[in-house]
Coordinates of C-alpha atoms and ligand atoms in Angstrom, one line a residue:
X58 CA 0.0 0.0 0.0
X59 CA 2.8 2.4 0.7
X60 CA 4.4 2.3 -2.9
X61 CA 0.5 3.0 -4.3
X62 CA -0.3 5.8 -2.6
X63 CA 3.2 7.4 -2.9
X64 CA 2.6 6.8 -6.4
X65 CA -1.1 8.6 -6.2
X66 CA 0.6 11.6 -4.3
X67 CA 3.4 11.6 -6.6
X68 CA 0.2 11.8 -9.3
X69 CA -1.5 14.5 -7.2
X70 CA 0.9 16.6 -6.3
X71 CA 4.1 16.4 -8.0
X72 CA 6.6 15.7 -5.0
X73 CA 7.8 12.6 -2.8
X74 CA 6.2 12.1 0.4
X75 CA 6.8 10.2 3.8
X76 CA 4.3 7.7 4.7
X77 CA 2.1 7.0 7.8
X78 CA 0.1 4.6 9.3
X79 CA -1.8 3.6 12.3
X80 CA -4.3 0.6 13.2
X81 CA -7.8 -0.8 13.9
X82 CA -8.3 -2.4 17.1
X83 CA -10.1 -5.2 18.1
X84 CA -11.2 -5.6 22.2
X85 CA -11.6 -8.7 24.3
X86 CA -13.5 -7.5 26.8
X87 CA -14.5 -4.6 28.3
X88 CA -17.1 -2.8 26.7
X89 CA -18.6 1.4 27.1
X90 CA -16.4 0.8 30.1
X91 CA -14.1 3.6 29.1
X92 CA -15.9 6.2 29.6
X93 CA -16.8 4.9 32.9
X94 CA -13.4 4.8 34.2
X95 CA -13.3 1.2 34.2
X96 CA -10.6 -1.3 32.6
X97 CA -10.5 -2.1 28.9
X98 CA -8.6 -5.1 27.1
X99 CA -7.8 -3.8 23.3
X100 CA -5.2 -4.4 21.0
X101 CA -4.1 -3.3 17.5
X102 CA -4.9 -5.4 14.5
X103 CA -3.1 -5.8 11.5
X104 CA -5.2 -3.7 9.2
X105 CA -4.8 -0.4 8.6
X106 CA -5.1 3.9 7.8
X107 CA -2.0 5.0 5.6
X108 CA -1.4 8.4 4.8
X109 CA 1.6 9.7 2.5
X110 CA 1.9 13.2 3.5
X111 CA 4.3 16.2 2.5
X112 CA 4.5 19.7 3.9
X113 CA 3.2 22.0 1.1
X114 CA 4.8 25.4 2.6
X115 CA 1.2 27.4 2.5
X116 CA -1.5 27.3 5.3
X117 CA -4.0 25.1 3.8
X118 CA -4.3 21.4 4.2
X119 CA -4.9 19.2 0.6
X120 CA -6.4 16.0 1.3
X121 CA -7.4 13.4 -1.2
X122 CA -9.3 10.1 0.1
X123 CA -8.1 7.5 -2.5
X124 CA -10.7 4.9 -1.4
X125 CA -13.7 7.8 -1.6
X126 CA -11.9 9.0 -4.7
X127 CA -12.5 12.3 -3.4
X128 CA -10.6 15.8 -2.6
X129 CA -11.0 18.5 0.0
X130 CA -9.0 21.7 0.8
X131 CA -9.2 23.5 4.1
X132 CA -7.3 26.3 6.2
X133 CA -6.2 25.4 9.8
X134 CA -8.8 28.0 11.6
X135 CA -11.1 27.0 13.3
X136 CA -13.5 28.7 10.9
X137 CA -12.2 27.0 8.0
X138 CA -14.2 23.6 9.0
X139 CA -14.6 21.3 6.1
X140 CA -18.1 20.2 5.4
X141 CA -17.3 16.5 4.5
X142 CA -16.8 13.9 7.3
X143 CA -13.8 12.3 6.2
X144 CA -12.1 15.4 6.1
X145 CA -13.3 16.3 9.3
X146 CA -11.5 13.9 11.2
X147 CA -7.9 15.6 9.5
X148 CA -9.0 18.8 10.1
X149 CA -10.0 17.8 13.8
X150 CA -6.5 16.4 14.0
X151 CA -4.9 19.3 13.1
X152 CA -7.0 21.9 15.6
X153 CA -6.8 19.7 18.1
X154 CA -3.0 19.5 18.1
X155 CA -2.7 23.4 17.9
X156 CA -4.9 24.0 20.4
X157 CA -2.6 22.3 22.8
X158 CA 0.2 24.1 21.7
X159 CA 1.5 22.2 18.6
X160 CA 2.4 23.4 15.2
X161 CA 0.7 22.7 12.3
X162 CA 1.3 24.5 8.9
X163 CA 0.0 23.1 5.4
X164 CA 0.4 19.6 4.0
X165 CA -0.5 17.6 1.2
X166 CA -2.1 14.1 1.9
X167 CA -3.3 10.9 0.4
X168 CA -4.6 8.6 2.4
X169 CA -6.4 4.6 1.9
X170 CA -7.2 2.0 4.4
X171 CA -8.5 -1.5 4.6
X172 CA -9.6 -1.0 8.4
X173 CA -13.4 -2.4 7.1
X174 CA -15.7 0.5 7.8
X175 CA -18.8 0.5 10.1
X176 CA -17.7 -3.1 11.5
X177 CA -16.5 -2.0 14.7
X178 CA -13.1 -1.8 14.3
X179 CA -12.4 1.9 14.5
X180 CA -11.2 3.0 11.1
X181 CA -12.1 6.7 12.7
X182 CA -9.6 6.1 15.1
X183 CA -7.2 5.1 12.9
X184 CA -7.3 7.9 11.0
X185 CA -7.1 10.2 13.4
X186 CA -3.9 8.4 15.3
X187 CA -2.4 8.3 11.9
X188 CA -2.5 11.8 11.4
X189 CA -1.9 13.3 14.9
X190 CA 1.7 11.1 14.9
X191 CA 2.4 12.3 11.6
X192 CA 1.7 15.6 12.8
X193 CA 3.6 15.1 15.8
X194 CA 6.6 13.6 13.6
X195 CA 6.6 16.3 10.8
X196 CA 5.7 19.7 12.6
X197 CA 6.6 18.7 16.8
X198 CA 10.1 17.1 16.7
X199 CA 7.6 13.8 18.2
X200 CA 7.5 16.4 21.3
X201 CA 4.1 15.2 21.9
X202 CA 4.1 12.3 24.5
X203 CA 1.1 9.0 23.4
X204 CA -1.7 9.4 25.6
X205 CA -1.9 13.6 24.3
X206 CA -1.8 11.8 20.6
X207 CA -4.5 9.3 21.7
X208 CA -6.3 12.2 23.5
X209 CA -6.1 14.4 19.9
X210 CA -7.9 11.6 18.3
X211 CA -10.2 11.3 21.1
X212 CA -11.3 15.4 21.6
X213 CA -11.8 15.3 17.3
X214 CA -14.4 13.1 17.6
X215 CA -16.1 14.6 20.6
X216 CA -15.5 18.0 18.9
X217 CA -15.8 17.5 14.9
X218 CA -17.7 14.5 14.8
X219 CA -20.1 14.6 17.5
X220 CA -19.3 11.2 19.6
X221 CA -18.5 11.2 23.4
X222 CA -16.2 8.3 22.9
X223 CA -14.0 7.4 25.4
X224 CA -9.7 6.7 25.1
X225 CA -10.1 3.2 23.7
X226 CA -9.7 3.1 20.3
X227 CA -7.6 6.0 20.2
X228 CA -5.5 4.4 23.0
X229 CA -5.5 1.3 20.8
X230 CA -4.3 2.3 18.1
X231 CA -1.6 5.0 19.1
X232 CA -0.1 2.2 21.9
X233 CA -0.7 -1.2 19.9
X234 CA 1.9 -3.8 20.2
X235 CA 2.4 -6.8 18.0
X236 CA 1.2 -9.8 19.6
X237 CA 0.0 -8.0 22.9
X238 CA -3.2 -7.3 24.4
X239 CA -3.3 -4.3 26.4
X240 CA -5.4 -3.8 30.4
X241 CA -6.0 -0.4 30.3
X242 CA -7.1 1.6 33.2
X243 CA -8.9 4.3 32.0
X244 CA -9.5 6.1 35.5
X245 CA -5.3 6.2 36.1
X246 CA -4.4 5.4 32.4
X247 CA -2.2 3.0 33.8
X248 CA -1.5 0.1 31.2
X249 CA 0.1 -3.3 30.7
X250 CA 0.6 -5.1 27.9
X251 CA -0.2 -8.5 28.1
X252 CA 1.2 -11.3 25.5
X253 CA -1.5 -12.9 23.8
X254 CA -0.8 -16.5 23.4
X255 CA -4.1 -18.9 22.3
X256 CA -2.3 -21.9 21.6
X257 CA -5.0 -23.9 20.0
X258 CA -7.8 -21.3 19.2
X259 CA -7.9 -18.0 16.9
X260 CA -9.6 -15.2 17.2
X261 CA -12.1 -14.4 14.7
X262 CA -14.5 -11.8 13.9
X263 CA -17.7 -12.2 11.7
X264 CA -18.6 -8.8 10.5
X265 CA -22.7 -8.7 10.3
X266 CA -22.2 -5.8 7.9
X267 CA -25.4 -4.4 9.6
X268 CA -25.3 -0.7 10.6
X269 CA -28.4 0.6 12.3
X270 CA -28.6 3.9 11.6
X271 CA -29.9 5.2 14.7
X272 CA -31.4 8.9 15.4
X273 CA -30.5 10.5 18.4
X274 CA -27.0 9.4 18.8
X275 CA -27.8 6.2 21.1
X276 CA -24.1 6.2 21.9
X277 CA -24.6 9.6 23.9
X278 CA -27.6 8.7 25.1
X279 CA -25.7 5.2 26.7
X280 CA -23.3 7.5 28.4
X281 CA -25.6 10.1 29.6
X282 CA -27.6 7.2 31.8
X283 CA -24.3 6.3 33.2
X284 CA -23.4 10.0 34.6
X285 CA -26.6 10.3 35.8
X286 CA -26.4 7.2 38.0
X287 CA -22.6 8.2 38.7
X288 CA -24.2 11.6 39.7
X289 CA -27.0 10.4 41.7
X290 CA -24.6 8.4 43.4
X291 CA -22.2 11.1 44.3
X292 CA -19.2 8.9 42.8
X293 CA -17.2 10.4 39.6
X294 CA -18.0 7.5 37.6
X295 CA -19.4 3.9 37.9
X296 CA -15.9 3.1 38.5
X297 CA -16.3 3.5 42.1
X298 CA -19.6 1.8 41.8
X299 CA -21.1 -1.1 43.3
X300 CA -24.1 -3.3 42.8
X301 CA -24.9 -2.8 46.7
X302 CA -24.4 1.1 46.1
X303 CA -27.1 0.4 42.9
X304 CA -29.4 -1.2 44.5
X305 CA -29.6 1.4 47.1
X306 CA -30.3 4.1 45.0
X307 CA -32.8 2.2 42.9
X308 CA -35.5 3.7 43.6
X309 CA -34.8 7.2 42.6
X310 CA -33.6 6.2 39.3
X311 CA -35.5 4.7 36.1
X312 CA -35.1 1.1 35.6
X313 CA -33.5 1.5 32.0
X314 CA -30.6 3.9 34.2
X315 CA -30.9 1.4 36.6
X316 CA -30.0 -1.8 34.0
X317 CA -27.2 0.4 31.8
X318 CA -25.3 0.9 35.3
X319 CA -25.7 -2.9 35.9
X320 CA -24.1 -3.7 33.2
X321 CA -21.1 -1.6 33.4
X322 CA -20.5 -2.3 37.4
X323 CA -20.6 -6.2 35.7
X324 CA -18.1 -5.6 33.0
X325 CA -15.9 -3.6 35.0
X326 CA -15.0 -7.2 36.6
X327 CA -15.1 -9.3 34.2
X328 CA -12.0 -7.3 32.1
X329 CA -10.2 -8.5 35.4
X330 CA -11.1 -12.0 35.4
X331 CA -10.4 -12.2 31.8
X332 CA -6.8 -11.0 32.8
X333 CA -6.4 -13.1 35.2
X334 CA -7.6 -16.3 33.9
X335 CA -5.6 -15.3 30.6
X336 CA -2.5 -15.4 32.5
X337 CA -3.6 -19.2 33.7
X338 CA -4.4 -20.3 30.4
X339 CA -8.0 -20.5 31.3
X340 CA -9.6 -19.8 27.8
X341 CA -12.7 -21.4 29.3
X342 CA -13.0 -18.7 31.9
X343 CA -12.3 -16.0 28.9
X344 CA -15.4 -17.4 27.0
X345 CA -17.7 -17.4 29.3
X346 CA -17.1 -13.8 30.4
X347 CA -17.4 -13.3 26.8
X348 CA -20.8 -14.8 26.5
X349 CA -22.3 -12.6 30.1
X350 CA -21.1 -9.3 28.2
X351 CA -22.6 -10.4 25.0
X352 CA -25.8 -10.8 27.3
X353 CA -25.3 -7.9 29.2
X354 CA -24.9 -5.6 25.9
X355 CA -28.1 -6.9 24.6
X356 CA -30.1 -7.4 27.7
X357 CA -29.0 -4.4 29.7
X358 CA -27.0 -1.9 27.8
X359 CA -29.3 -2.5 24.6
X360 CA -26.5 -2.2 22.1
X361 CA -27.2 -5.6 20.2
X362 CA -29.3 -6.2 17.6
X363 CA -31.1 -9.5 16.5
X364 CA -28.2 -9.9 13.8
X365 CA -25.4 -10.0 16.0
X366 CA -27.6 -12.1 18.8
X367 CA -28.1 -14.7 16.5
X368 CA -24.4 -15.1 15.6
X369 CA -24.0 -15.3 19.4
X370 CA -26.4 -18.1 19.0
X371 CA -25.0 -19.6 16.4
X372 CA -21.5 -19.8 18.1
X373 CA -22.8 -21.0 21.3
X374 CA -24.7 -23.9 19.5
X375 CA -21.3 -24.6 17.9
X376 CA -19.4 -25.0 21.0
X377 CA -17.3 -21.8 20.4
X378 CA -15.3 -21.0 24.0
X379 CA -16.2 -17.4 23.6
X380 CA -18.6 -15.0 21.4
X381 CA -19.7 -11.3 22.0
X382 CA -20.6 -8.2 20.1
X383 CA -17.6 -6.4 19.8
X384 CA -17.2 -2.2 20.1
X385 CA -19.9 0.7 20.5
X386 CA -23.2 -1.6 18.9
X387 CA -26.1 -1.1 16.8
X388 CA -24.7 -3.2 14.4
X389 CA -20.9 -4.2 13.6
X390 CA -18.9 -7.9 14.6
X391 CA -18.7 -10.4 16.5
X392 CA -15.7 -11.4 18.0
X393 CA -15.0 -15.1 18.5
X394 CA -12.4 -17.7 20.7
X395 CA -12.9 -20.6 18.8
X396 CA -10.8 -23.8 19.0
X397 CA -8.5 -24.4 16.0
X398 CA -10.7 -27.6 15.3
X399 CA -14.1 -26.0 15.4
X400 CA -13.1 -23.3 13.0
X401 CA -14.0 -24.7 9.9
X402 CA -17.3 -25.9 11.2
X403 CA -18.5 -23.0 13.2
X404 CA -17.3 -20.9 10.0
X405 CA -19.6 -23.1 7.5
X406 CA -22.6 -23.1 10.2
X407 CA -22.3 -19.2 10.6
X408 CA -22.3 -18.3 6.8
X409 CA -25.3 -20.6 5.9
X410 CA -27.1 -20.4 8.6
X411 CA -27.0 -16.1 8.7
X412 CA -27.4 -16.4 5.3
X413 CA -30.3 -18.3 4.9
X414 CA -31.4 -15.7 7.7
X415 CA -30.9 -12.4 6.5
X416 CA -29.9 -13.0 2.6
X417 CA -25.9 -12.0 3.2
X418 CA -23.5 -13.6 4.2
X419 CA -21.0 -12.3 7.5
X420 CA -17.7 -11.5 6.4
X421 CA -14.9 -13.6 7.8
X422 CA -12.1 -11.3 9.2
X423 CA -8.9 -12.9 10.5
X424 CA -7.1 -10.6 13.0
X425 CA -3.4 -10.5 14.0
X426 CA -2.3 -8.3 16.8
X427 CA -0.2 -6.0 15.5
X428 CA 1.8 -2.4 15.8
X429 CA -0.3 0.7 16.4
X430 CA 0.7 4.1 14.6
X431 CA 4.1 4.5 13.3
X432 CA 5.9 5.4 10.4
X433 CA 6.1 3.3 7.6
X434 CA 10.1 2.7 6.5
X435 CA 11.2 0.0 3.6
Ligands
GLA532 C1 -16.7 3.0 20.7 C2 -16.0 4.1 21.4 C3 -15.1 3.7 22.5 C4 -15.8 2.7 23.4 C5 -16.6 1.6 22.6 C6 -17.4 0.7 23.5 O1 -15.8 2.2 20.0 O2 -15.3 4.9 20.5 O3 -14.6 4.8 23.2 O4 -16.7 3.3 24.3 O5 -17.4 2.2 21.6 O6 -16.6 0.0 24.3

């Protein structure tokens, strides 16, 4: 990918350029716990955002999508906001990283990815770590330590793209390490990286390729019941939390506040056991905790759809160790701990039986653990 779109820049814009890249992420466990101050457990996959970029010597940013075929130009004021999404997560970026002080003066970009889109693997956050370490790289001498990188990406979606995500994905793909799985604390922002080793199983995620396109940002919405129940607690998040604290307060709050806290105080724990029983070799113990968030998403958080509960179904039925919705909901992958010899079959099962379901076949994406955002060298 590197040569091509040095080639389409070289095309473009007439001069060399240096190339960038940064990563999807997949996450075992620990779901809409981020914003809670809870623990997640992502790591970086091996597909990815690539941008070739040059400085351009004027104040205006020239970015050309090579997979949307498609070109914008904007200035680096905050006035000079593009009106195209994809655009707005460069031009996000770049304000973002000003306004804490960095430099940012005119470029030329291409960019392409195969991070699949609207599957749950945070192509959005790819981009965004892509550019703010090029950024960092090109303009700040690489002044600008990880989490404030992670934390650009982060503040460009809650800013110029109008979701109050939490550090995750950006986190993911800015710290990535191949092979690794990484406990994050998002409270301290403490991290360890954790070798993932499945001797006998893969990891596998079976992309719906549903989207519900839902009004009134349900993501916000999710996050809202949780600082109210944080609030009416008096705690800072559900972090400090406790089922015994929830049940004491249950009465003053509704019962779909009520079943959204549940769910996080639940999930909060299970990110430990899975890191525990991990470190054992205890994939049973990791697939079972798999299967209680995939209920607790669609029970209690209500971010599953039928789609993604029946390839829950479908894996259970197969004997897979572990199945859950993976990422924010509404639509997106599953991600699956299946045992090397059960592959094949739970593969076949899913496909026919999903298709013979909802007319389409899921998409089979293989995932290896990989490198977060660097830059790309021969
Ligand atoms: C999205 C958000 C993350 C996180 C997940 C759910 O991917 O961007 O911050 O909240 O949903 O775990």
């Amino acid at each position: 990918m590197k040569e091509k779109l040095q080639a389409i820049f070289k095309e473009k814009f007439g001069t060399d350029s240096v190339v960038y890249a940064s990563a999807g992420r997949i996450n075992l466990i620990g779901e809409h716990t981020d914003y809670n101050g809870g623990f997640v457990f992502p790591g970086a996959i091996d597909k990815y955002i690539m941008a070739a970029i040059n400085i351009n010597g004027t104040d205006k940013v020239r970015a050309y999508s090579a997979d949307l075929d498609k070109f914008a130009e904007f200035g680096l004021n905050e006035a000079d906001a593009p009106a195209e999404q994809w655009a707005r997560y460069i031009f996000g970026v770049c304000r973002e990283t000003i306004k804490r002080g960095g430099t940012v003066k005119g470029f030329d970009t291409v960019f392409a990815g195969n991070v699949p889109l609207g599957a749950g693997l945070s192509s959005s956050a790819a981009l965004e770590s892509a550019f703010a370490f090029a950024l960092n790289d090109l303009f700040n001498d690489n002044k600008i330590d990880k989490f404030e990188l992670a934390k650009i990406g982060q503040s460009t979606e809650h800013n110029y793209c109008g979701v109050n995500c939490g550090i995750m994905d950006q986190f993911a793909s800015v710290f990535g390490k191949k092979n690794c799985l990484i406990r994050l604390d998002c409270r301290s922002l403490e991290y360890e990286y954790f070798p993932f080793d499945a001797k006998g199983y893969k990891l596998v995620l079976l992309d719906s390729k549903v989207k519900h396109e839902l009004v009134d940002s349900p993501y916000n919405k999710r996050r809202e019941s949780c600082e109210r129940v944080a609030k009416a607690l008096g705690v800072e998040t559900l972090r400090d939390a406790s089922i015994e604290m929830l049940n004491g307060i249950k009465d003053q709050i509704s019962q779909e506040d009520y079943n959204r806290a549940e769910y996080v105080i639940d999930e909060k724990q299970r990110v430990l056991d899975v890191c525990d029983a991990l470190q054992k070799g205890d994939f049973e113990t990791v697939g079972d905790r798999m299967y209680k968030t995939h209920e607790g998403m669609s029970k209690l958080y209500e971010v599953s759809c039928v789609e993604l509960d029946y390839l829950n179904d479908i894996a259970k039925e197969c004997g897979v160790t572990g199945s859950r919705i993976m990422g924010g909901g509404f639509g997106g992958c599953t991600i699956n701990l299946v045992k090397e010899e059960l592959y094949d079959h739970f593969i076949a099962t899913a496909k026919a039986k999903f298709n013979e379901k909802y007319g389409h076949e899921p998409v089979v994406i293989d995932v290896i653990i990989s490198d977060g955002a660097h830059k790309v060298v021969d």
